mmCIF file of N, CA and C in Angstrom:
data_model
loop_
_atom_site.group_PDB
_atom_site.id
_atom_site.type_symbol
_atom_site.label_atom_id
_atom_site.label_comp_id
_atom_site.label_asym_id
_atom_site.label_seq_id
_atom_site.Cartn_x
_atom_site.Cartn_y
_atom_site.Cartn_z
ATOM 1 N N MET S 117 110.044 51.415 -20.277
ATOM 2 C CA MET S 117 110.149 51.539 -19.049
ATOM 3 C C MET S 117 109.660 50.173 -18.514
ATOM 4 N N SER S 118 110.311 49.436 -17.165
ATOM 5 C CA SER S 118 109.883 48.173 -17.121
ATOM 6 C C SER S 118 108.377 48.354 -16.209
ATOM 7 N N ARG S 119 107.880 47.098 -15.944
ATOM 8 C CA ARG S 119 106.537 47.139 -15.096
ATOM 9 C C ARG S 119 107.081 47.555 -14.037
ATOM 10 N N TYR S 120 107.928 47.216 -13.075
ATOM 11 C CA TYR S 120 108.231 47.452 -11.813
ATOM 12 C C TYR S 120 108.606 49.181 -11.750
ATOM 13 N N ASP S 121 109.306 49.682 -12.735
ATOM 14 C CA ASP S 121 109.425 51.080 -12.775
ATOM 15 C C ASP S 121 108.198 51.714 -12.828
ATOM 16 N N LYS S 122 107.251 51.306 -13.876
ATOM 17 C CA LYS S 122 106.196 51.978 -14.069
ATOM 18 C C LYS S 122 105.299 51.934 -12.697
ATOM 19 N N GLY S 123 105.471 50.785 -12.070
ATOM 20 C CA GLY S 123 104.553 50.701 -10.869
ATOM 21 C C GLY S 123 105.026 51.548 -9.891
ATOM 22 N N MET S 124 106.313 51.791 -9.486
ATOM 23 C CA MET S 124 106.955 52.701 -8.679
ATOM 24 C C MET S 124 106.394 54.411 -9.091
ATOM 25 N N GLU S 125 106.716 54.367 -10.191
ATOM 26 C CA GLU S 125 106.082 55.809 -10.428
ATOM 27 C C GLU S 125 104.463 56.073 -10.310
ATOM 28 N N THR S 126 103.842 55.046 -10.519
ATOM 29 C CA THR S 126 102.280 54.995 -10.460
ATOM 30 C C THR S 126 101.992 54.954 -8.936
ATOM 31 N N ARG S 127 102.590 54.179 -8.157
ATOM 32 C CA ARG S 127 102.569 53.977 -6.559
ATOM 33 C C ARG S 127 102.681 55.474 -6.189
ATOM 34 N N ARG S 128 104.128 56.082 -6.265
ATOM 35 C CA ARG S 128 104.532 57.372 -5.858
ATOM 36 C C ARG S 128 103.570 58.198 -6.149
ATOM 37 N N ALA S 129 103.001 58.485 -7.444
ATOM 38 C CA ALA S 129 101.771 59.353 -7.666
ATOM 39 C C ALA S 129 100.667 59.219 -6.882
ATOM 40 N N VAL S 130 100.287 57.970 -6.397
ATOM 41 C CA VAL S 130 99.108 57.915 -5.899
ATOM 42 C C VAL S 130 99.069 57.877 -4.523
ATOM 43 N N LEU S 131 100.292 57.267 -3.763
ATOM 44 C CA LEU S 131 100.464 57.046 -2.388
ATOM 45 C C LEU S 131 101.327 58.419 -1.798
ATOM 46 N N GLY S 132 102.166 58.991 -2.899
ATOM 47 C CA GLY S 132 103.128 59.933 -2.367
ATOM 48 C C GLY S 132 104.466 59.059 -1.882
ATOM 49 N N ASP S 133 105.270 60.066 -1.866
ATOM 50 C CA ASP S 133 106.990 59.713 -1.937
ATOM 51 C C ASP S 133 107.208 59.117 -0.325
ATOM 52 N N ALA S 134 106.614 59.950 0.491
ATOM 53 C CA ALA S 134 106.858 59.692 1.906
ATOM 54 C C ALA S 134 106.310 58.260 2.318
ATOM 55 N N HIS S 135 104.922 57.767 1.829
ATOM 56 C CA HIS S 135 104.433 56.472 2.000
ATOM 57 C C HIS S 135 105.276 55.483 1.376
ATOM 58 N N VAL S 136 105.887 55.631 0.078
ATOM 59 C CA VAL S 136 106.657 54.897 -0.516
ATOM 60 C C VAL S 136 108.224 54.436 0.053
ATOM 61 N N ASP S 137 108.561 55.627 0.571
ATOM 62 C CA ASP S 137 109.986 55.770 1.062
ATOM 63 C C ASP S 137 109.881 54.943 2.204
ATOM 64 N N ARG S 138 108.884 54.940 3.285
ATOM 65 C CA ARG S 138 108.822 54.359 4.284
ATOM 66 C C ARG S 138 108.539 52.615 3.863
ATOM 67 N N ALA S 139 107.808 52.451 2.841
ATOM 68 C CA ALA S 139 107.632 51.012 2.603
ATOM 69 C C ALA S 139 108.779 50.480 2.187
ATOM 70 N N GLU S 140 109.474 51.198 1.224
ATOM 71 C CA GLU S 140 110.875 50.899 1.041
ATOM 72 C C GLU S 140 111.733 50.531 1.831
ATOM 73 N N ALA S 141 111.904 51.486 2.892
ATOM 74 C CA ALA S 141 112.839 51.275 3.956
ATOM 75 C C ALA S 141 112.291 50.153 4.761
ATOM 76 N N ASN S 142 111.233 49.897 5.098
ATOM 77 C CA ASN S 142 110.720 48.653 5.971
ATOM 78 C C ASN S 142 110.825 47.221 5.151
ATOM 79 N N LYS S 143 111.508 47.149 3.928
ATOM 80 C CA LYS S 143 111.398 46.051 3.020
ATOM 81 C C LYS S 143 112.564 45.221 3.628
ATOM 82 N N THR S 144 112.114 43.965 3.745
ATOM 83 C CA THR S 144 113.337 42.829 4.328
ATOM 84 C C THR S 144 113.404 41.995 3.221
ATOM 85 N N GLU S 145 114.278 41.338 3.450
ATOM 86 C CA GLU S 145 114.716 39.997 2.351
ATOM 87 C C GLU S 145 113.450 39.226 2.179
ATOM 88 N N PHE S 146 112.919 38.974 3.289
ATOM 89 C CA PHE S 146 111.573 37.907 3.201
ATOM 90 C C PHE S 146 110.473 38.779 2.502
ATOM 91 N N SER S 147 110.035 40.010 2.643
ATOM 92 C CA SER S 147 109.111 40.857 2.359
ATOM 93 C C SER S 147 109.561 41.163 0.615
ATOM 94 N N LYS S 148 110.465 41.112 0.211
ATOM 95 C CA LYS S 148 111.008 41.887 -0.919
ATOM 96 C C LYS S 148 110.230 41.187 -2.004
ATOM 97 N N PRO S 149 110.111 39.721 -2.192
ATOM 98 C CA PRO S 149 109.431 39.340 -3.305
ATOM 99 C C PRO S 149 107.937 39.831 -3.381
ATOM 100 N N PHE S 150 107.275 39.843 -2.465
ATOM 101 C CA PHE S 150 105.663 40.229 -2.220
ATOM 102 C C PHE S 150 105.836 41.713 -2.597
ATOM 103 N N GLN S 151 106.544 42.632 -2.447
ATOM 104 C CA GLN S 151 106.913 44.127 -2.527
ATOM 105 C C GLN S 151 106.838 44.144 -3.944
ATOM 106 N N SER S 152 107.756 43.501 -4.704
ATOM 107 C CA SER S 152 107.889 43.413 -6.113
ATOM 108 C C SER S 152 106.849 42.997 -6.549
ATOM 109 N N LEU S 153 105.899 41.872 -6.292
ATOM 110 C CA LEU S 153 104.944 41.622 -6.919
ATOM 111 C C LEU S 153 103.616 42.629 -6.955
ATOM 112 N N ILE S 154 103.326 43.066 -5.470
ATOM 113 C CA ILE S 154 102.323 44.257 -5.843
ATOM 114 C C ILE S 154 102.594 45.542 -6.452
ATOM 115 N N THR S 155 104.206 45.783 -6.675
ATOM 116 C CA THR S 155 104.357 47.087 -7.516
ATOM 117 C C THR S 155 104.225 46.822 -8.992
ATOM 118 N N GLU S 156 104.592 45.564 -9.345
ATOM 119 C CA GLU S 156 104.634 45.277 -10.655
ATOM 120 C C GLU S 156 102.974 45.066 -11.058
ATOM 121 N N SER S 157 102.095 44.282 -10.274
ATOM 122 C CA SER S 157 100.928 43.934 -10.648
ATOM 123 C C SER S 157 99.780 44.945 -10.429
ATOM 124 N N ALA S 158 99.921 45.328 -8.979
ATOM 125 C CA ALA S 158 98.916 46.396 -8.527
ATOM 126 C C ALA S 158 99.199 47.920 -9.243
ATOM 127 N N TRP S 159 100.380 48.026 -9.079
ATOM 128 C CA TRP S 159 100.944 49.475 -9.495
ATOM 129 C C TRP S 159 101.215 49.438 -10.925
ATOM 130 N N GLY S 160 101.982 48.593 -11.167
ATOM 131 C CA GLY S 160 102.548 48.825 -12.619
ATOM 132 C C GLY S 160 101.391 48.138 -13.774
ATOM 133 N N THR S 161 100.420 47.401 -13.383
ATOM 134 C CA THR S 161 99.585 47.197 -14.346
ATOM 135 C C THR S 161 98.328 47.554 -13.962
ATOM 136 N N VAL S 162 97.317 47.218 -13.052
ATOM 137 C CA VAL S 162 96.158 47.788 -12.694
ATOM 138 C C VAL S 162 95.961 49.108 -12.545
ATOM 139 N N TRP S 163 96.801 49.635 -11.448
ATOM 140 C CA TRP S 163 96.872 51.420 -11.340
ATOM 141 C C TRP S 163 97.332 51.933 -12.413
ATOM 142 N N ALA S 164 98.114 51.592 -13.139
ATOM 143 C CA ALA S 164 98.914 52.372 -14.239
ATOM 144 C C ALA S 164 97.928 52.273 -15.839
ATOM 145 N N SER S 165 96.890 51.310 -15.531
ATOM 146 C CA SER S 165 96.039 51.302 -16.826
ATOM 147 C C SER S 165 95.226 52.857 -17.044
ATOM 148 N N ASP S 166 95.295 53.309 -18.296
ATOM 149 C CA ASP S 166 94.583 54.313 -18.502
ATOM 150 C C ASP S 166 92.909 54.152 -19.024
ATOM 151 N N ASN S 167 92.634 52.886 -18.759
ATOM 152 C CA ASN S 167 91.337 52.509 -18.970
ATOM 153 C C ASN S 167 90.115 53.268 -18.225
ATOM 154 N N ILE S 168 90.437 53.299 -16.916
ATOM 155 C CA ILE S 168 89.653 54.179 -16.283
ATOM 156 C C ILE S 168 90.576 55.231 -15.393
ATOM 157 N N SER S 169 89.828 56.383 -14.618
ATOM 158 C CA SER S 169 90.633 57.260 -13.991
ATOM 159 C C SER S 169 91.163 56.804 -12.458
ATOM 160 N N ARG S 170 92.172 57.393 -12.035
ATOM 161 C CA ARG S 170 92.725 57.207 -10.695
ATOM 162 C C ARG S 170 91.420 57.311 -9.547
ATOM 163 N N ARG S 171 90.385 58.397 -9.989
ATOM 164 C CA ARG S 171 89.416 58.674 -8.969
ATOM 165 C C ARG S 171 88.640 57.597 -9.169
ATOM 166 N N GLU S 172 88.170 56.719 -10.386
ATOM 167 C CA GLU S 172 87.333 55.946 -10.034
ATOM 168 C C GLU S 172 88.160 54.697 -9.644
ATOM 169 N N ARG S 173 89.439 54.407 -9.659
ATOM 170 C CA ARG S 173 90.101 53.202 -9.145
ATOM 171 C C ARG S 173 90.117 53.557 -7.529
ATOM 172 N N SER S 174 90.179 54.608 -7.220
ATOM 173 C CA SER S 174 90.148 55.099 -5.635
ATOM 174 C C SER S 174 88.806 54.564 -4.894
ATOM 175 N N MET S 175 87.698 54.697 -5.693
ATOM 176 C CA MET S 175 86.376 54.440 -5.453
ATOM 177 C C MET S 175 86.433 52.774 -5.271
ATOM 178 N N ILE S 176 86.526 52.310 -6.522
ATOM 179 C CA ILE S 176 86.683 50.878 -6.502
ATOM 180 C C ILE S 176 87.351 50.143 -5.596
ATOM 181 N N THR S 177 88.602 50.795 -5.270
ATOM 182 C CA THR S 177 89.573 49.918 -4.318
ATOM 183 C C THR S 177 89.106 50.342 -2.981
ATOM 184 N N LEU S 178 88.454 51.493 -2.626
ATOM 185 C CA LEU S 178 87.751 51.642 -1.090
ATOM 186 C C LEU S 178 86.863 50.830 -0.888
ATOM 187 N N ALA S 179 85.685 50.566 -2.118
ATOM 188 C CA ALA S 179 84.608 49.808 -1.935
ATOM 189 C C ALA S 179 84.816 48.208 -1.913
ATOM 190 N N LEU S 180 85.983 47.836 -2.338
ATOM 191 C CA LEU S 180 86.394 46.450 -2.359
ATOM 192 C C LEU S 180 87.368 46.106 -0.934
ATOM 193 N N LEU S 181 87.879 47.059 -0.475
ATOM 194 C CA LEU S 181 88.580 46.749 0.882
ATOM 195 C C LEU S 181 87.446 46.786 1.807
ATOM 196 N N ALA S 182 86.553 47.803 2.052
ATOM 197 C CA ALA S 182 85.300 47.823 2.947
ATOM 198 C C ALA S 182 84.689 46.543 2.572
ATOM 199 N N ALA S 183 84.193 45.992 1.349
ATOM 200 C CA ALA S 183 83.253 44.927 1.201
ATOM 201 C C ALA S 183 84.016 43.741 1.516
ATOM 202 N N THR S 184 85.158 43.486 1.343
ATOM 203 C CA THR S 184 86.233 42.285 2.031
ATOM 204 C C THR S 184 86.584 42.279 3.393
ATOM 205 N N GLY S 185 86.144 43.326 3.971
ATOM 206 C CA GLY S 185 86.733 43.594 5.332
ATOM 207 C C GLY S 185 88.236 43.674 5.564
ATOM 208 N N ASN S 186 88.769 44.143 4.374
ATOM 209 C CA ASN S 186 90.491 44.480 4.568
ATOM 210 C C ASN S 186 90.291 45.885 4.917
ATOM 211 N N PHE S 187 90.078 46.152 6.138
ATOM 212 C CA PHE S 187 89.904 47.722 6.779
ATOM 213 C C PHE S 187 91.356 48.444 6.933
ATOM 214 N N GLU S 188 92.386 47.361 6.979
ATOM 215 C CA GLU S 188 93.804 48.212 7.334
ATOM 216 C C GLU S 188 94.349 48.938 6.385
ATOM 217 N N GLU S 189 93.776 48.831 5.121
ATOM 218 C CA GLU S 189 94.464 49.514 4.190
ATOM 219 C C GLU S 189 93.177 50.739 3.550
ATOM 220 N N ILE S 190 92.372 50.713 4.547
ATOM 221 C CA ILE S 190 91.461 52.185 4.125
ATOM 222 C C ILE S 190 91.973 53.339 4.417
ATOM 223 N N PRO S 191 92.499 53.624 5.323
ATOM 224 C CA PRO S 191 93.279 54.827 5.549
ATOM 225 C C PRO S 191 94.161 55.104 4.640
ATOM 226 N N MET S 192 94.978 54.316 4.100
ATOM 227 C CA MET S 192 95.984 54.667 3.094
ATOM 228 C C MET S 192 95.534 55.138 2.095
ATOM 229 N N HIS S 193 94.413 54.360 1.428
ATOM 230 C CA HIS S 193 93.612 54.763 0.368
ATOM 231 C C HIS S 193 92.881 56.180 0.285
ATOM 232 N N ILE S 194 92.422 56.551 1.614
ATOM 233 C CA ILE S 194 91.749 57.768 1.857
ATOM 234 C C ILE S 194 92.438 58.821 1.779
ATOM 235 N N ARG S 195 93.910 58.730 2.249
ATOM 236 C CA ARG S 195 94.563 59.504 2.124
ATOM 237 C C ARG S 195 95.346 59.790 0.541
ATOM 238 N N ALA S 196 95.183 58.817 -0.243
ATOM 239 C CA ALA S 196 95.552 58.769 -1.554
ATOM 240 C C ALA S 196 94.618 59.584 -2.356
ATOM 241 N N THR S 197 93.259 59.651 -1.739
ATOM 242 C CA THR S 197 92.172 60.552 -2.735
ATOM 243 C C THR S 197 92.672 61.950 -2.799
ATOM 244 N N ALA S 198 93.770 62.268 -1.928
ATOM 245 C CA ALA S 198 94.109 63.681 -2.099
ATOM 246 C C ALA S 198 95.034 63.800 -3.501
ATOM 247 N N ARG S 199 95.391 62.908 -4.020
ATOM 248 C CA ARG S 199 96.121 62.790 -5.119
ATOM 249 C C ARG S 199 95.282 62.176 -6.345
ATOM 250 N N THR S 200 94.155 61.461 -6.272
ATOM 251 C CA THR S 200 93.463 60.724 -7.248
ATOM 252 C C THR S 200 92.300 61.654 -7.605
ATOM 253 N N GLY S 201 91.876 62.692 -6.734
ATOM 254 C CA GLY S 201 90.717 63.452 -7.080
ATOM 255 C C GLY S 201 89.444 62.745 -6.718
ATOM 256 N N ALA S 202 89.337 61.644 -6.013
ATOM 257 C CA ALA S 202 88.033 61.134 -5.434
ATOM 258 C C ALA S 202 87.860 62.031 -4.372
ATOM 259 N N THR S 203 86.596 62.478 -4.439
ATOM 260 C CA THR S 203 86.116 63.198 -3.319
ATOM 261 C C THR S 203 85.639 62.793 -2.148
ATOM 262 N N LYS S 204 85.005 63.141 -0.929
ATOM 263 C CA LYS S 204 84.612 62.950 0.231
ATOM 264 C C LYS S 204 83.142 62.179 -0.596
ATOM 265 N N THR S 205 82.285 62.911 -1.165
ATOM 266 C CA THR S 205 81.050 62.483 -1.704
ATOM 267 C C THR S 205 81.425 61.290 -2.396
ATOM 268 N N ASP S 206 82.592 61.245 -3.269
ATOM 269 C CA ASP S 206 82.536 59.728 -4.116
ATOM 270 C C ASP S 206 82.966 58.793 -2.943
ATOM 271 N N VAL S 207 83.753 59.001 -1.973
ATOM 272 C CA VAL S 207 84.069 57.939 -1.144
ATOM 273 C C VAL S 207 82.759 57.547 -0.484
ATOM 274 N N MET S 208 81.842 58.324 0.122
ATOM 275 C CA MET S 208 80.618 58.087 0.682
ATOM 276 C C MET S 208 79.746 57.208 -0.421
ATOM 277 N N GLU S 209 79.811 57.637 -1.464
ATOM 278 C CA GLU S 209 78.793 56.788 -2.678
ATOM 279 C C GLU S 209 79.391 55.545 -2.448
ATOM 280 N N ALA S 210 80.510 55.301 -2.782
ATOM 281 C CA ALA S 210 81.410 53.980 -2.884
ATOM 282 C C ALA S 210 80.799 53.181 -1.491
ATOM 283 N N PHE S 211 80.924 53.839 -0.405
ATOM 284 C CA PHE S 211 80.494 53.024 0.855
ATOM 285 C C PHE S 211 79.181 52.692 1.083
ATOM 286 N N GLN S 212 78.245 53.612 0.390
ATOM 287 C CA GLN S 212 76.878 53.320 0.673
ATOM 288 C C GLN S 212 76.730 52.039 -0.436
ATOM 289 N N HIS S 213 77.286 51.928 -1.704
ATOM 290 C CA HIS S 213 77.285 50.646 -2.343
ATOM 291 C C HIS S 213 77.633 49.475 -1.442
ATOM 292 N N VAL S 214 78.765 49.604 -0.903
ATOM 293 C CA VAL S 214 78.979 48.597 0.031
ATOM 294 C C VAL S 214 77.983 48.200 1.197
ATOM 295 N N ALA S 215 77.217 49.185 1.680
ATOM 296 C CA ALA S 215 76.199 49.111 2.654
ATOM 297 C C ALA S 215 75.095 48.051 1.854
ATOM 298 N N ILE S 216 74.728 48.359 0.726
ATOM 299 C CA ILE S 216 73.540 47.759 0.208
ATOM 300 C C ILE S 216 74.184 46.197 -0.192
ATOM 301 N N TYR S 217 75.332 46.172 -1.100
ATOM 302 C CA TYR S 217 75.635 44.870 -1.657
ATOM 303 C C TYR S 217 76.696 44.205 -0.809
ATOM 304 N N ALA S 218 77.289 44.605 0.269
ATOM 305 C CA ALA S 218 78.225 43.725 0.933
ATOM 306 C C ALA S 218 77.808 43.727 2.669
ATOM 307 N N GLY S 219 76.912 44.972 3.074
ATOM 308 C CA GLY S 219 76.636 44.824 4.499
ATOM 309 C C GLY S 219 76.863 46.111 5.091
ATOM 310 N N VAL S 220 75.764 46.632 5.792
ATOM 311 C CA VAL S 220 75.907 47.753 6.670
ATOM 312 C C VAL S 220 76.942 48.072 7.602
ATOM 313 N N PRO S 221 77.219 46.829 8.285
ATOM 314 C CA PRO S 221 78.582 46.917 9.191
ATOM 315 C C PRO S 221 79.994 47.081 8.758
ATOM 316 N N LYS S 222 80.123 46.713 7.644
ATOM 317 C CA LYS S 222 81.196 46.722 6.894
ATOM 318 C C LYS S 222 81.460 48.310 6.344
ATOM 319 N N ALA S 223 80.424 48.622 5.933
ATOM 320 C CA ALA S 223 80.233 50.250 5.453
ATOM 321 C C ALA S 223 80.456 51.238 6.547
ATOM 322 N N ASN S 224 79.640 50.735 7.493
ATOM 323 C CA ASN S 224 79.796 51.699 8.678
ATOM 324 C C ASN S 224 81.283 51.707 9.375
ATOM 325 N N HIS S 225 81.924 50.543 9.160
ATOM 326 C CA HIS S 225 83.358 50.553 9.869
ATOM 327 C C HIS S 225 84.132 51.399 8.957
ATOM 328 N N ALA S 226 84.146 51.089 7.650
ATOM 329 C CA ALA S 226 84.802 52.012 6.596
ATOM 330 C C ALA S 226 84.547 53.449 6.807
ATOM 331 N N ILE S 227 83.385 53.796 7.080
ATOM 332 C CA ILE S 227 82.948 55.165 7.311
ATOM 333 C C ILE S 227 83.963 55.752 8.436
ATOM 334 N N LYS S 228 83.624 55.136 9.360
ATOM 335 C CA LYS S 228 84.522 55.405 10.551
ATOM 336 C C LYS S 228 85.903 55.791 10.547
ATOM 337 N N LEU S 229 86.555 54.772 9.760
ATOM 338 C CA LEU S 229 87.900 54.839 9.339
ATOM 339 C C LEU S 229 88.453 56.044 8.506
ATOM 340 N N ALA S 230 87.482 56.105 7.738
ATOM 341 C CA ALA S 230 87.401 57.491 6.488
ATOM 342 C C ALA S 230 87.444 58.593 7.515
ATOM 343 N N GLU S 231 86.415 58.825 8.244
ATOM 344 C CA GLU S 231 86.215 60.008 9.052
ATOM 345 C C GLU S 231 87.384 60.530 9.534
ATOM 346 N N ALA S 232 87.837 59.362 10.571
ATOM 347 C CA ALA S 232 89.219 59.606 11.383
ATOM 348 C C ALA S 232 90.278 59.931 10.497
ATOM 349 N N THR S 233 90.548 59.379 9.318
ATOM 350 C CA THR S 233 91.621 59.767 8.529
ATOM 351 C C THR S 233 91.706 61.110 7.894
ATOM 352 N N TYR S 234 90.155 61.462 7.685
ATOM 353 C CA TYR S 234 90.010 63.031 6.740
ATOM 354 C C TYR S 234 90.190 63.838 8.234
ATOM 355 N N ALA S 235 90.085 63.628 9.232
ATOM 356 C CA ALA S 235 90.156 64.666 10.353
ATOM 357 C C ALA S 235 91.736 64.706 10.568
ATOM 358 N N GLU S 236 92.524 63.614 10.693
ATOM 359 C CA GLU S 236 93.894 63.798 10.444
ATOM 360 C C GLU S 236 94.740 64.345 9.638
ATOM 361 N N MET S 237 94.218 64.234 8.266
ATOM 362 C CA MET S 237 94.666 64.898 6.991
ATOM 363 C C MET S 237 94.034 66.348 7.148
ATOM 364 N N GLU S 238 93.062 66.756 7.584
ATOM 365 C CA GLU S 238 92.588 68.397 7.668
ATOM 366 C C GLU S 238 93.483 68.875 8.859
ATOM 367 N N ALA S 239 93.913 68.182 10.053
ATOM 368 C CA ALA S 239 94.747 68.728 11.043
ATOM 369 C C ALA S 239 95.848 68.880 10.609
ATOM 370 N N ALA S 240 96.614 67.925 9.706
ATOM 371 C CA ALA S 240 97.943 68.283 9.211
ATOM 372 C C ALA S 240 98.062 69.217 8.359
ATOM 373 N N ASP S 241 96.974 69.675 7.415
ATOM 374 C CA ASP S 241 96.807 70.802 6.635
ATOM 375 C C ASP S 241 97.080 72.195 7.414
ATOM 376 N N LYS S 242 96.500 72.334 8.588
ATOM 377 C CA LYS S 242 96.599 73.568 9.271
ATOM 378 C C LYS S 242 97.927 74.025 10.015
#
């Protein structure tokens, strides 16, 4: 299996078919090389590795997104926890590490985004 195909398989397993289908539908000629890059490298290499669990990858990813102030992807990765096995407790532990090592304001904002996303997920399940 090619790294791109493995990436698409992993991306769908973590983010869900609906998310990936939307991303693919929105892909343009301009963004196509970037989408291929992240599919092959992020999803086909990093997320596809068996060296740590998807649960652990979710926690690391959320912590890194918060610590670097890349908040726009936090809701997407909170939704992914439903497939990776990272619990709300796991996510809070990751964000507490962010507070200590990268700053309370970043952790606080990430927690607010997580709470809002969890509320949306719970409402959708009803």
